[in-house]
Structure formats: structure tokens, C-alpha cells
Coordinates of C-alpha atoms in Angstrom, one line a residue:
X619 CA 14.7 -12.9 34.4
X620 CA 12.9 -10.0 35.9
X621 CA 13.8 -6.4 34.8
X622 CA 11.9 -3.9 37.0
X623 CA 10.1 -1.0 35.8
X624 CA 9.7 -1.7 32.1
X625 CA 5.9 -2.3 32.0
X626 CA 5.3 0.6 34.5
X627 CA 7.2 3.0 32.2
X628 CA 5.0 1.9 29.3
X629 CA 1.9 2.4 31.3
X630 CA 3.0 5.9 32.4
X631 CA 4.1 6.8 28.9
X632 CA 0.8 5.7 27.3
X633 CA -1.2 7.6 29.8
X634 CA 1.0 10.8 29.7
X635 CA 1.6 11.3 26.0
X636 CA -0.3 14.3 24.8
X637 CA -1.1 15.9 21.4
X638 CA 1.3 18.8 22.0
X639 CA 4.1 16.2 21.6
X640 CA 3.0 15.2 18.1
X641 CA 5.6 16.7 15.7
X642 CA 4.8 17.9 12.2
X643 CA 6.8 14.9 10.8
X644 CA 4.9 12.3 12.9
X645 CA 1.5 13.9 12.0
X646 CA 2.3 13.9 8.3
X647 CA 3.5 10.3 8.3
X648 CA 0.7 9.0 10.5
X649 CA -2.0 10.6 8.3
X650 CA -0.5 8.9 5.3
X651 CA -0.6 5.6 7.1
X652 CA -4.3 6.2 8.1
X653 CA -5.3 7.0 4.6
X654 CA -3.5 4.1 3.0
X655 CA -5.0 1.7 5.6
X656 CA -8.5 2.8 4.9
X657 CA -7.9 2.4 1.2
X658 CA -6.5 -1.2 1.4
X659 CA -9.2 -2.0 3.9
X660 CA -11.9 -0.8 1.5
X661 CA -10.7 -2.9 -1.4
X662 CA -10.2 -5.7 1.0
X663 CA -13.9 -5.9 1.6
X664 CA -14.2 -7.5 -1.9
X665 CA -12.2 -10.6 -0.8
X666 CA -13.5 -14.1 0.1
X667 CA -11.8 -14.1 3.5
X668 CA -13.5 -10.8 4.5
X669 CA -16.9 -12.1 3.5
X670 CA -16.4 -15.3 5.5
X671 CA -15.4 -13.3 8.6
X672 CA -18.3 -10.9 8.1
X673 CA -20.8 -13.7 7.9
X674 CA -19.5 -15.2 11.1
X675 CA -19.5 -11.8 12.9
X676 CA -23.1 -11.1 12.0
X677 CA -24.1 -13.9 14.3
X678 CA -23.5 -11.4 17.2
X679 CA -25.5 -8.3 18.1
X680 CA -25.3 -5.5 20.6
X681 CA -27.0 -2.2 21.3
X682 CA -23.7 -0.4 20.6
X683 CA -22.6 -0.8 17.0
X684 CA -19.8 0.4 14.7
X685 CA -19.7 0.6 10.9
X686 CA -18.2 -1.9 8.5
X687 CA -16.1 -0.1 5.9
X688 CA -17.7 0.0 2.5
X689 CA -21.0 -1.3 3.7
X690 CA -23.9 1.1 3.8
X691 CA -26.3 -1.0 5.9
X692 CA -24.1 -3.3 8.0
X693 CA -22.9 -2.5 11.5
X694 CA -21.6 -4.7 14.3
X695 CA -20.5 -4.7 18.0
X696 CA -17.3 -2.6 18.2
X697 CA -14.9 -5.5 18.7
X698 CA -16.4 -7.5 15.8
X699 CA -16.3 -4.4 13.6
X700 CA -12.6 -4.1 14.5
X701 CA -12.1 -7.7 13.7
X702 CA -13.6 -7.7 10.2
X703 CA -12.3 -4.3 9.2
X704 CA -8.8 -5.5 10.4
X705 CA -9.1 -8.6 8.2
X706 CA -10.1 -6.4 5.3
X707 CA -6.9 -4.3 5.7
X708 CA -4.6 -7.4 5.5
X709 CA -6.7 -9.6 3.2
X710 CA -4.6 -8.7 0.2
X711 CA -1.3 -8.1 2.0
X712 CA -1.6 -4.6 0.7
X713 CA -1.1 -2.7 4.0
X714 CA 1.9 -0.7 5.3
X715 CA 5.0 -2.4 6.6
X716 CA 7.6 -1.2 9.1
X717 CA 11.1 -2.0 10.2
X718 CA 11.6 -4.0 12.3
X719 CA 9.1 -6.1 10.4
X720 CA 5.4 -5.7 11.2
X721 CA 2.2 -4.2 9.7
X722 CA 1.6 -1.4 12.2
X723 CA -1.5 0.4 11.1
X724 CA -4.0 -2.4 10.5
X725 CA -3.8 -3.6 14.1
X726 CA -4.6 -0.1 15.4
X727 CA -6.9 2.0 13.2
X728 CA -9.8 -0.5 13.0
X729 CA -9.9 -0.7 16.8
X730 CA -9.8 3.0 17.3
X731 CA -12.5 3.8 14.7
X732 CA -14.8 1.1 16.1
X733 CA -14.3 2.2 19.6
X734 CA -14.7 5.9 18.9
X735 CA -18.0 5.4 17.2
X736 CA -19.5 3.9 20.3
X737 CA -18.1 6.2 22.9
X738 CA -20.7 8.5 24.6
X739 CA -18.3 11.4 24.5
X740 CA -17.0 11.4 20.9
X741 CA -13.3 11.9 20.7
X742 CA -11.9 14.7 18.5
X743 CA -9.8 14.0 15.4
X744 CA -6.8 15.1 17.3
X745 CA -7.5 12.7 20.1
X746 CA -7.9 9.9 17.6
X747 CA -4.6 10.9 15.9
X748 CA -2.8 10.8 19.2
X749 CA -4.2 7.4 20.2
X750 CA -3.2 6.1 16.8
X751 CA 0.4 7.3 17.3
X752 CA 0.5 5.8 20.8
X753 CA -0.5 2.4 19.3
X754 CA 2.2 2.7 16.6
X755 CA 4.8 3.9 19.2
X756 CA 4.3 0.9 21.5
X757 CA 4.8 -1.5 18.5
X758 CA 7.9 0.3 17.5
X759 CA 9.5 0.1 20.9
X760 CA 8.5 -3.6 21.5
X761 CA 10.1 -4.5 18.1
X762 CA 13.4 -3.1 19.3
X763 CA 13.5 -5.4 22.3
X764 CA 15.1 -8.0 20.0
X765 CA 17.8 -8.1 17.4
X766 CA 16.0 -11.1 16.0
X767 CA 13.1 -8.9 15.1
X768 CA 15.2 -6.9 12.7
X769 CA 15.0 -9.8 10.2
X770 CA 12.2 -11.3 8.1
X771 CA 10.4 -13.4 10.7
X772 CA 11.0 -17.1 11.1
X773 CA 8.6 -18.4 13.7
X774 CA 5.6 -16.1 14.2
X775 CA 3.8 -13.3 12.3
X776 CA 4.9 -10.0 14.1
X777 CA 1.6 -8.2 13.9
X778 CA 0.0 -11.0 15.9
X779 CA 2.4 -10.2 18.7
X780 CA 3.2 -6.5 18.7
X781 CA 0.0 -5.5 16.9
X782 CA -2.3 -6.7 19.7
X783 CA -0.2 -4.7 22.2
X784 CA -0.4 -1.6 20.0
X785 CA -4.2 -2.0 19.7
X786 CA -4.5 -2.3 23.5
X787 CA -2.3 0.8 24.1
X788 CA -4.2 2.9 21.5
X789 CA -7.6 1.9 22.9
X790 CA -6.4 2.5 26.5
X791 CA -5.3 5.9 25.5
X792 CA -8.6 6.8 23.8
X793 CA -10.6 5.5 26.8
X794 CA -8.5 7.7 29.2
X795 CA -7.3 4.8 31.3
X796 CA -4.9 5.5 34.2
X797 CA -1.2 4.6 34.0
X798 CA -1.7 1.4 36.0
X799 CA -4.7 0.4 33.9
X800 CA -2.6 1.0 30.7
X801 CA 0.0 -1.5 32.1
X802 CA -2.8 -4.0 32.8
X803 CA -4.2 -3.5 29.3
X804 CA -0.8 -4.6 27.9
X805 CA -0.7 -7.6 30.2
X806 CA -4.2 -8.7 29.2
X807 CA -3.4 -8.2 25.5
X808 CA -0.2 -10.3 25.8
X809 CA -2.3 -13.4 26.6
X810 CA -4.0 -13.0 23.1
X811 CA -0.7 -12.6 21.2
X812 CA 1.0 -14.8 18.8
X813 CA 0.3 -16.7 15.5
X814 CA 2.5 -19.2 13.7
X815 CA 4.0 -18.5 10.3
X816 CA 2.6 -21.9 9.2
X817 CA -0.7 -20.1 8.4
X818 CA 1.1 -17.6 6.1
X819 CA -0.1 -17.9 2.5
X820 CA -3.5 -19.0 3.6
X821 CA -6.8 -17.3 4.2
X822 CA -6.0 -17.4 7.9
X823 CA -3.1 -14.9 7.7
X824 CA -5.5 -11.9 7.5
X825 CA -7.1 -13.0 10.7
X826 CA -3.8 -12.3 12.5
X827 CA -4.5 -8.5 12.0
X828 CA -8.2 -8.9 12.7
X829 CA -7.5 -10.8 15.9
X830 CA -4.8 -8.3 17.0
X831 CA -7.0 -5.2 16.6
X832 CA -10.0 -6.9 18.2
X833 CA -8.2 -8.5 21.1
X834 CA -6.3 -5.3 21.9
X835 CA -9.6 -3.4 22.0
X836 CA -11.1 -6.1 24.2
X837 CA -8.2 -6.0 26.6
X838 CA -8.6 -2.3 27.2
X839 CA -12.3 -2.6 27.6
X840 CA -11.9 -5.4 30.1
X841 CA -9.4 -3.5 32.1
X842 CA -11.8 -0.5 32.2
X843 CA -14.2 -2.9 33.9
X844 CA -11.6 -3.8 36.5
X845 CA -9.8 -6.8 35.0
X846 CA -6.1 -7.1 35.9
X847 CA -3.1 -8.9 34.5
X848 CA 0.6 -9.2 35.5
X849 CA 1.8 -5.6 35.9
X850 CA 5.3 -6.7 35.0
X851 CA 4.4 -8.4 31.7
X852 CA 7.1 -6.6 29.7
X853 CA 9.7 -7.1 32.5
X854 CA 9.8 -10.9 32.3
X855 CA 11.3 -13.5 30.1
X856 CA 8.2 -15.6 30.8
X857 CA 6.0 -12.7 30.0
X858 CA 6.3 -10.8 26.7
X859 CA 9.9 -12.2 26.5
X860 CA 8.6 -15.6 25.4
X861 CA 8.4 -14.4 21.8
X862 CA 12.1 -13.5 21.4
X863 CA 15.2 -15.6 22.0
X864 CA 17.3 -12.5 22.6
X865 CA 14.7 -10.5 24.6
X866 CA 16.3 -7.3 26.0
X867 CA 13.7 -4.7 26.9
X868 CA 14.2 -1.1 27.9
X869 CA 12.0 1.5 29.6
X870 CA 10.0 4.1 27.7
X871 CA 11.6 7.5 28.4
X872 CA 9.6 9.9 30.5
X873 CA 7.4 12.2 28.4
X874 CA 8.3 15.3 30.3
X875 CA 12.0 14.9 30.7
X876 CA 13.1 15.7 27.2
X877 CA 14.1 12.2 26.5
X878 CA 11.1 11.1 24.4
X879 CA 11.2 10.8 20.6
X880 CA 8.6 9.1 18.5
X881 CA 9.8 6.0 16.7
X882 CA 7.8 7.1 13.7
X883 CA 9.9 10.3 13.6
X884 CA 13.0 8.1 13.2
X885 CA 11.7 5.3 11.0
X886 CA 9.1 5.8 8.2
X887 CA 7.0 3.0 6.9
X888 CA 6.8 1.3 3.5
X889 CA 3.7 1.7 1.3
X890 CA 3.0 -1.1 -1.1
X891 CA 2.3 -0.5 -4.8
X892 CA 1.3 -4.2 -5.4
X893 CA -0.9 -6.3 -3.1
X894 CA 1.7 -8.8 -2.0
X895 CA 4.3 -9.5 0.7
X896 CA 6.8 -6.7 1.0
X897 CA 9.7 -8.9 -0.3
X898 CA 7.9 -9.3 -3.6
X899 CA 8.4 -5.6 -4.3
X900 CA 12.1 -6.0 -4.7
X901 CA 11.8 -9.0 -7.1
X902 CA 9.0 -7.4 -9.1
X903 CA 11.1 -4.3 -9.7
X904 CA 14.2 -6.3 -10.6
X905 CA 12.2 -8.4 -13.1
X906 CA 10.7 -5.3 -14.7
X907 CA 14.2 -3.8 -15.1
X908 CA 15.6 -7.1 -16.5
X909 CA 12.8 -7.2 -19.1
X910 CA 13.5 -3.5 -20.0
X911 CA 17.1 -4.5 -20.7
X912 CA 16.0 -7.1 -23.2
X913 CA 13.6 -4.6 -24.8
X914 CA 16.5 -2.2 -25.4
X915 CA 17.9 -4.6 -28.0
X916 CA 14.9 -6.8 -29.0
X917 CA 11.3 -7.5 -28.4
X918 CA 10.5 -9.5 -25.3
X919 CA 9.3 -13.0 -26.1
X920 CA 8.6 -15.3 -23.2
X921 CA 9.2 -18.4 -25.3
X922 CA 12.8 -17.3 -25.9
X923 CA 13.6 -17.3 -22.1
X924 CA 15.3 -20.6 -21.2
X925 CA 16.2 -19.8 -17.5
X926 CA 15.3 -17.3 -14.8
X927 CA 17.5 -17.0 -11.8
X928 CA 16.3 -15.1 -8.8
X929 CA 18.9 -14.1 -6.2
X930 CA 16.9 -13.3 -3.0
X931 CA 17.3 -13.6 0.7
X932 CA 16.6 -17.0 2.4
X933 CA 13.0 -17.4 3.6
X934 CA 10.8 -20.5 3.6
X935 CA 7.4 -18.8 3.7
X936 CA 7.9 -16.5 0.7
X937 CA 9.4 -19.2 -1.5
X938 CA 6.5 -20.9 -3.4
X939 CA 7.5 -22.4 -6.7
X940 CA 4.0 -23.1 -8.1
X941 CA 1.3 -21.2 -6.3
X942 CA -2.2 -22.4 -6.7
X943 CA -4.1 -19.7 -4.7
X944 CA -4.0 -15.9 -4.5
X945 CA -2.6 -16.2 -0.9
X946 CA 0.3 -18.4 -2.1
X947 CA 0.9 -16.1 -5.0
X948 CA 1.2 -13.1 -2.7
X949 CA 4.1 -14.9 -1.0
X950 CA 5.9 -16.2 -4.0
X951 CA 9.2 -14.7 -5.3
X952 CA 8.7 -16.9 -8.4
X953 CA 5.1 -15.8 -9.1
X954 CA 5.7 -12.1 -8.8
X955 CA 8.9 -12.1 -10.9
X956 CA 7.2 -14.1 -13.6
X957 CA 4.1 -12.0 -13.6
X958 CA 6.2 -8.9 -13.9
X959 CA 8.1 -10.4 -16.8
X960 CA 5.0 -11.7 -18.6
X961 CA 2.8 -8.6 -18.2
X962 CA 5.3 -5.8 -17.7
X963 CA 3.4 -5.0 -14.5
X964 CA 1.9 -6.5 -11.3
X965 CA -1.5 -5.3 -10.3
X966 CA -4.5 -6.3 -8.1
X967 CA -5.8 -8.4 -11.0
X968 CA -2.5 -10.3 -11.2
X969 CA -3.6 -12.4 -8.3
X970 CA -6.9 -13.6 -9.7
X971 CA -7.5 -17.3 -10.3
X972 CA -7.5 -16.8 -14.1
X973 CA -4.2 -15.0 -14.1
X974 CA -2.6 -17.5 -11.7
X975 CA -3.6 -20.4 -14.0
X976 CA -2.4 -19.0 -17.3
X977 CA -0.3 -21.5 -19.3
X978 CA 2.2 -18.9 -20.3
X979 CA 2.8 -18.0 -16.7
X980 CA 3.2 -21.6 -15.6
X981 CA 5.8 -22.1 -18.4
X982 CA 7.8 -19.2 -17.1
X983 CA 7.6 -20.6 -13.5
X984 CA 9.0 -23.9 -14.7
X985 CA 12.2 -22.1 -15.7
X986 CA 12.9 -20.4 -12.4
X987 CA 15.6 -21.3 -10.0
X988 CA 16.3 -19.6 -6.6
X989 CA 19.7 -18.7 -5.3
X990 CA 20.3 -17.2 -1.8
X991 CA 23.7 -15.4 -1.8
X992 CA 25.4 -15.1 1.6
X993 CA 25.5 -11.3 1.4
X994 CA 21.7 -11.1 0.9
X995 CA 20.4 -10.7 4.4
X996 CA 16.7 -11.6 5.3
X997 CA 16.0 -8.0 6.4
X998 CA 13.7 -5.5 4.9
X999 CA 16.4 -2.9 5.7
X1000 CA 19.3 -4.6 3.9
X1001 CA 17.9 -7.2 1.4
X1002 CA 18.1 -7.1 -2.4
X1003 CA 16.7 -9.0 -5.3
X1004 CA 18.5 -9.8 -8.6
X1005 CA 16.8 -11.3 -11.6
X1006 CA 18.9 -12.8 -14.4
X1007 CA 17.4 -14.0 -17.6
X1008 CA 19.1 -16.3 -20.1
X1009 CA 17.7 -16.4 -23.7
X1010 CA 17.9 -19.2 -26.2
X1011 CA 20.7 -17.4 -28.1
X1012 CA 23.0 -17.5 -25.0
X1013 CA 22.5 -13.9 -24.0
X1014 CA 22.1 -12.9 -20.3
X1015 CA 20.2 -9.9 -19.0
X1016 CA 20.3 -9.1 -15.3
X1017 CA 18.9 -6.4 -13.0
X1018 CA 19.2 -5.8 -9.3
X1019 CA 16.9 -3.9 -7.0
X1020 CA 18.3 -2.6 -3.6
X1021 CA 15.4 -0.3 -2.8
X1022 CA 12.0 -0.4 -4.4
X1023 CA 9.8 2.7 -4.9
X1024 CA 7.6 2.8 -1.8
X1025 CA 10.3 1.7 0.6
X1026 CA 10.9 4.0 3.6
X1027 CA 14.2 5.0 1.9
X1028 CA 12.3 5.8 -1.3
X1029 CA 8.8 6.8 -0.1
X1030 CA 5.8 7.2 -2.3
X1031 CA 5.1 10.8 -3.3
X1032 CA 1.9 12.4 -1.9
X1033 CA 0.4 12.3 -5.3
X1034 CA 1.0 8.5 -5.8
X1035 CA -0.2 7.7 -2.3
X1036 CA -3.5 9.6 -3.0
X1037 CA -3.7 7.8 -6.4
X1038 CA -3.3 4.4 -4.7
X1039 CA -6.0 5.3 -2.2
X1040 CA -8.4 6.5 -4.9
X1041 CA -7.9 3.4 -7.0
X1042 CA -8.6 1.1 -4.0
X1043 CA -11.4 3.1 -2.4
X1044 CA -13.3 3.8 -5.6
X1045 CA -13.7 0.0 -6.2
X1046 CA -16.1 0.2 -3.2
X1047 CA -17.3 3.7 -2.5
X1048 CA -18.9 6.6 -4.4
X1049 CA -16.7 9.4 -5.6
X1050 CA -18.2 11.5 -2.8
X1051 CA -17.1 9.0 -0.2
X1052 CA -13.6 8.7 -1.6
X1053 CA -13.0 12.5 -1.7
X1054 CA -14.6 12.9 1.7
X1055 CA -12.2 10.5 3.4
X1056 CA -9.2 12.2 1.8
X1057 CA -10.4 15.6 3.1
X1058 CA -11.2 14.2 6.5
X1059 CA -7.8 12.5 7.0
X1060 CA -5.8 15.5 5.6
X1061 CA -7.5 17.7 8.2
X1062 CA -8.1 15.2 11.0
X1063 CA -6.3 17.2 13.7
X1064 CA -8.8 20.0 13.2
X1065 CA -12.0 17.8 13.2
X1066 CA -14.4 18.1 16.2
X1067 CA -15.3 14.4 15.8
X1068 CA -15.1 11.7 13.2
X1069 CA -18.8 11.6 12.2
X1070 CA -18.1 12.6 8.7
X1071 CA -15.5 9.9 8.3
X1072 CA -18.0 7.2 9.3
X1073 CA -20.5 8.6 6.9
X1074 CA -18.0 8.5 4.0
X1075 CA -16.9 5.0 4.9
X1076 CA -20.5 3.8 4.4
X1077 CA -21.1 5.5 1.0
X1078 CA -21.0 2.2 -0.9
X1079 CA -21.3 2.4 -4.7
X1080 CA -24.0 -0.2 -5.1
X1081 CA -23.4 -0.4 -8.9
X1082 CA -20.0 -2.2 -8.2
X1083 CA -20.1 -6.0 -8.2
X1084 CA -18.8 -7.5 -4.9

């Protein structure tokens, strides 16, 4: 089916949106997203998957180069810098998550920073902020073309589909492409979209973000050179509609007719406190609360637990009974519940090989059973997790989490967001670099260019082990 005017309206909107339309609420939320993305990207440079991608990307060279976050002496062609920095952002599954489900920032920010660094006329901080929000906006609107997208995904990883479109839109905005060129950038990007969920819980999943940010940037650059795609890509079931069984697109309202409202104004994002799939946050919080109930009357002894029941929404790819790698552990209800019970916390270190292979943890995992109640919908908006523990004296202790701290309904405080960033970034950068990034992002709308941000991103603390 062809629905006329959808892609055209997006091209016009991407081209026409201006910084005067950025509301205080959108500016505040998007700056939090940018800071968090840089933090998780920096700590992500310490992962194996990042180093594999960096080694590969260093095979390529160009006169124009962009910085690699956390590396003082390494730079790459812009699209490869976007690729490896994007992988770093998602390498620990620590990046922000939206509703409908996707990771919005990691697909956009690496592309924009890599592109801006190579542009002859350096964009201002406000121009960068606007382009970032354009990329987020396009993703938010595309996700609402389907009721299916409201749920935890079943077939493909959403950032690989909407993220590449957001990256293309953001890059097209920063490059100053015409309305028609913006439509073509979406069309070109659509042919690089999509990744199956079968690669979730593997080292390949972070490549979904890396590919999205890189391919969207490449799409905009190719269109700038004259490449064209189908200018009705969003209008057609055989275009962008192939990704959704209930595809029902709508136009982007005109930016000058009073009908435009930012998606980010209406829907905040979730910031993660632990480096794992978003669903794990509900079960970890419920497990901690269940342990606390035991500790109200007795000391917590793992050996006295005879059964652990997890009541969670149905999902095949975040149900891993006995994870053997960090990537499986990040997608395991069982692992995150048992780690929380055993250690009374879940941290970055919880996903190390040593922690995963602990005998005490494996003993707890062997006691877990999963239930999927009919009222527990597979949606980040409506799901819950309940953890029930039975002890060897016949007592039961249960706790339920409907909204974890960090969810868009219960957002992280500014102080806790800053603390998360500092904890992540200081694992890679000097204190000067960490504080410099905070200052830069908090005042980005007043910055003449982003030169100081690039300088801070390269202030590697060489005393840290990689």
C-alpha cells in the first residue's frame, strides 16, 4: 500500500526544524542523554568487542579523521569513528532506553560528533544539540508507526531499524541538506536497516548500534554527493513498512503551523543503573527487596534458599537459565536476580568471568524457575517483576517491582546521573577530562564549537589498565 506524503513530510520537517523550537524540557532531557551516552561509551572502550572493532577499523585511513573516545592517540575516518564509538556505547548494554523500545542516543551521538569534527565550518554546540534532537525525534515518530513496537521486540533489534534512520536524519540536519535530500537520506539509510534478535546476547549485538550510527552517517554523506533513493520510502509497505506487521505511518506535522511537539517532550528515556538489558532492572530491584524482607527477620544465607520463583513477562531472548558469557548474563532474568540476591547489589563487575563462574551463584541459579503471568505484558511501559524466595523452614518472602529507579516514570536525579557518568568516565579519562565533559554538555547550547569536548574525550588516564 502507498500512503502519499509521509516521507516528504519527514524531509520537510528534518530540514525546517530550528533551534528556537527546542523547549527547555527537551534541552534538559537531551543533555542528560548526551552525557550518559558519553559515559557508557567511555567505559565501553574497555570491552573486548570494542577492541576487536577498533583493530578492524584501523585498517582504514583518510585525510579527514575523528577522535576515538578515551584514546589520546587514535583517530579514524569519520564513519569508522562513529562505528567504533557506537559499539562502545552499547558494548555493556548500559545505554539509555526509550518507549517504544529502542536505544535512541547511541545511534545518533557518535555519528554527529564524528561528522562535526571533520566539517570545514565547525557547527556550534546549539547546532549539534538541534541535530541530536532531530535524530531522536525521527526515531520516536517511526516507532509509533506500529502497535507491535510498543512491546519488547520479538524479531529484530529496534536500534538497527529506527537508529539508522535517526542517524541519517541527524547527519542530514548537521550537513544542511535540502528537504528532498533529507528524504533521500532516509531512503538510503533504510537499505542498511535491520538486525535479527538471534544475535542478542552475543558480541555482535553492540555492532547493531555501531552499524546504525555509521550507516546513517554514510547515507547522508552519499546523498550530499548526489545519491538518491526512493523518495516515498516511509509511504510504502514494501519500504520501511517491511519491518512491522501492523505498519500505519503518519505525516510529521509542519514545523510552522503550531502542530509540532517533540516526542522527547512527551516521553522521557530510562537511564540504567546496571549494565544490562532494561528488563533486568525490574528483576534486580525485586530480588533486592525480597532479600531485604528476609533480613528483617534473619540473616540472609544462600544455602537456606530452596526455591526462587521469578514472575516476569514472556521473552525468549532475555531468558537464559545458565549464562556462560557476560553478554548472556546481561540478558538473563535468572542471573541478575541471583546476583542481586547473593551480593545485595549488581554492578559493572558482576558481569566479569570470575563472578559469572562462582559456585555459589550457580547453586542459586539451579533453584530458579520462571513463571509468566498472563497479566505481565512484555512492554517496558507495563511490565513488572516479582521474586519469591522459599527457605528451608517453609517460609516465603516475595517482592514485586512495577517501576525501577531510572525508569522514565521514576527518573534518575541529576546528582545520580552525574555520579553514574563520573564512575564510568573516570575508568578511562583523567579527572580533568571527566569534569570538562560535564561542563561542556551542561552548557552546550552556549558553545561556539565542540573543540573542547573532543579534547576532553582524548584525555586518557594512561595509568588505568585496559
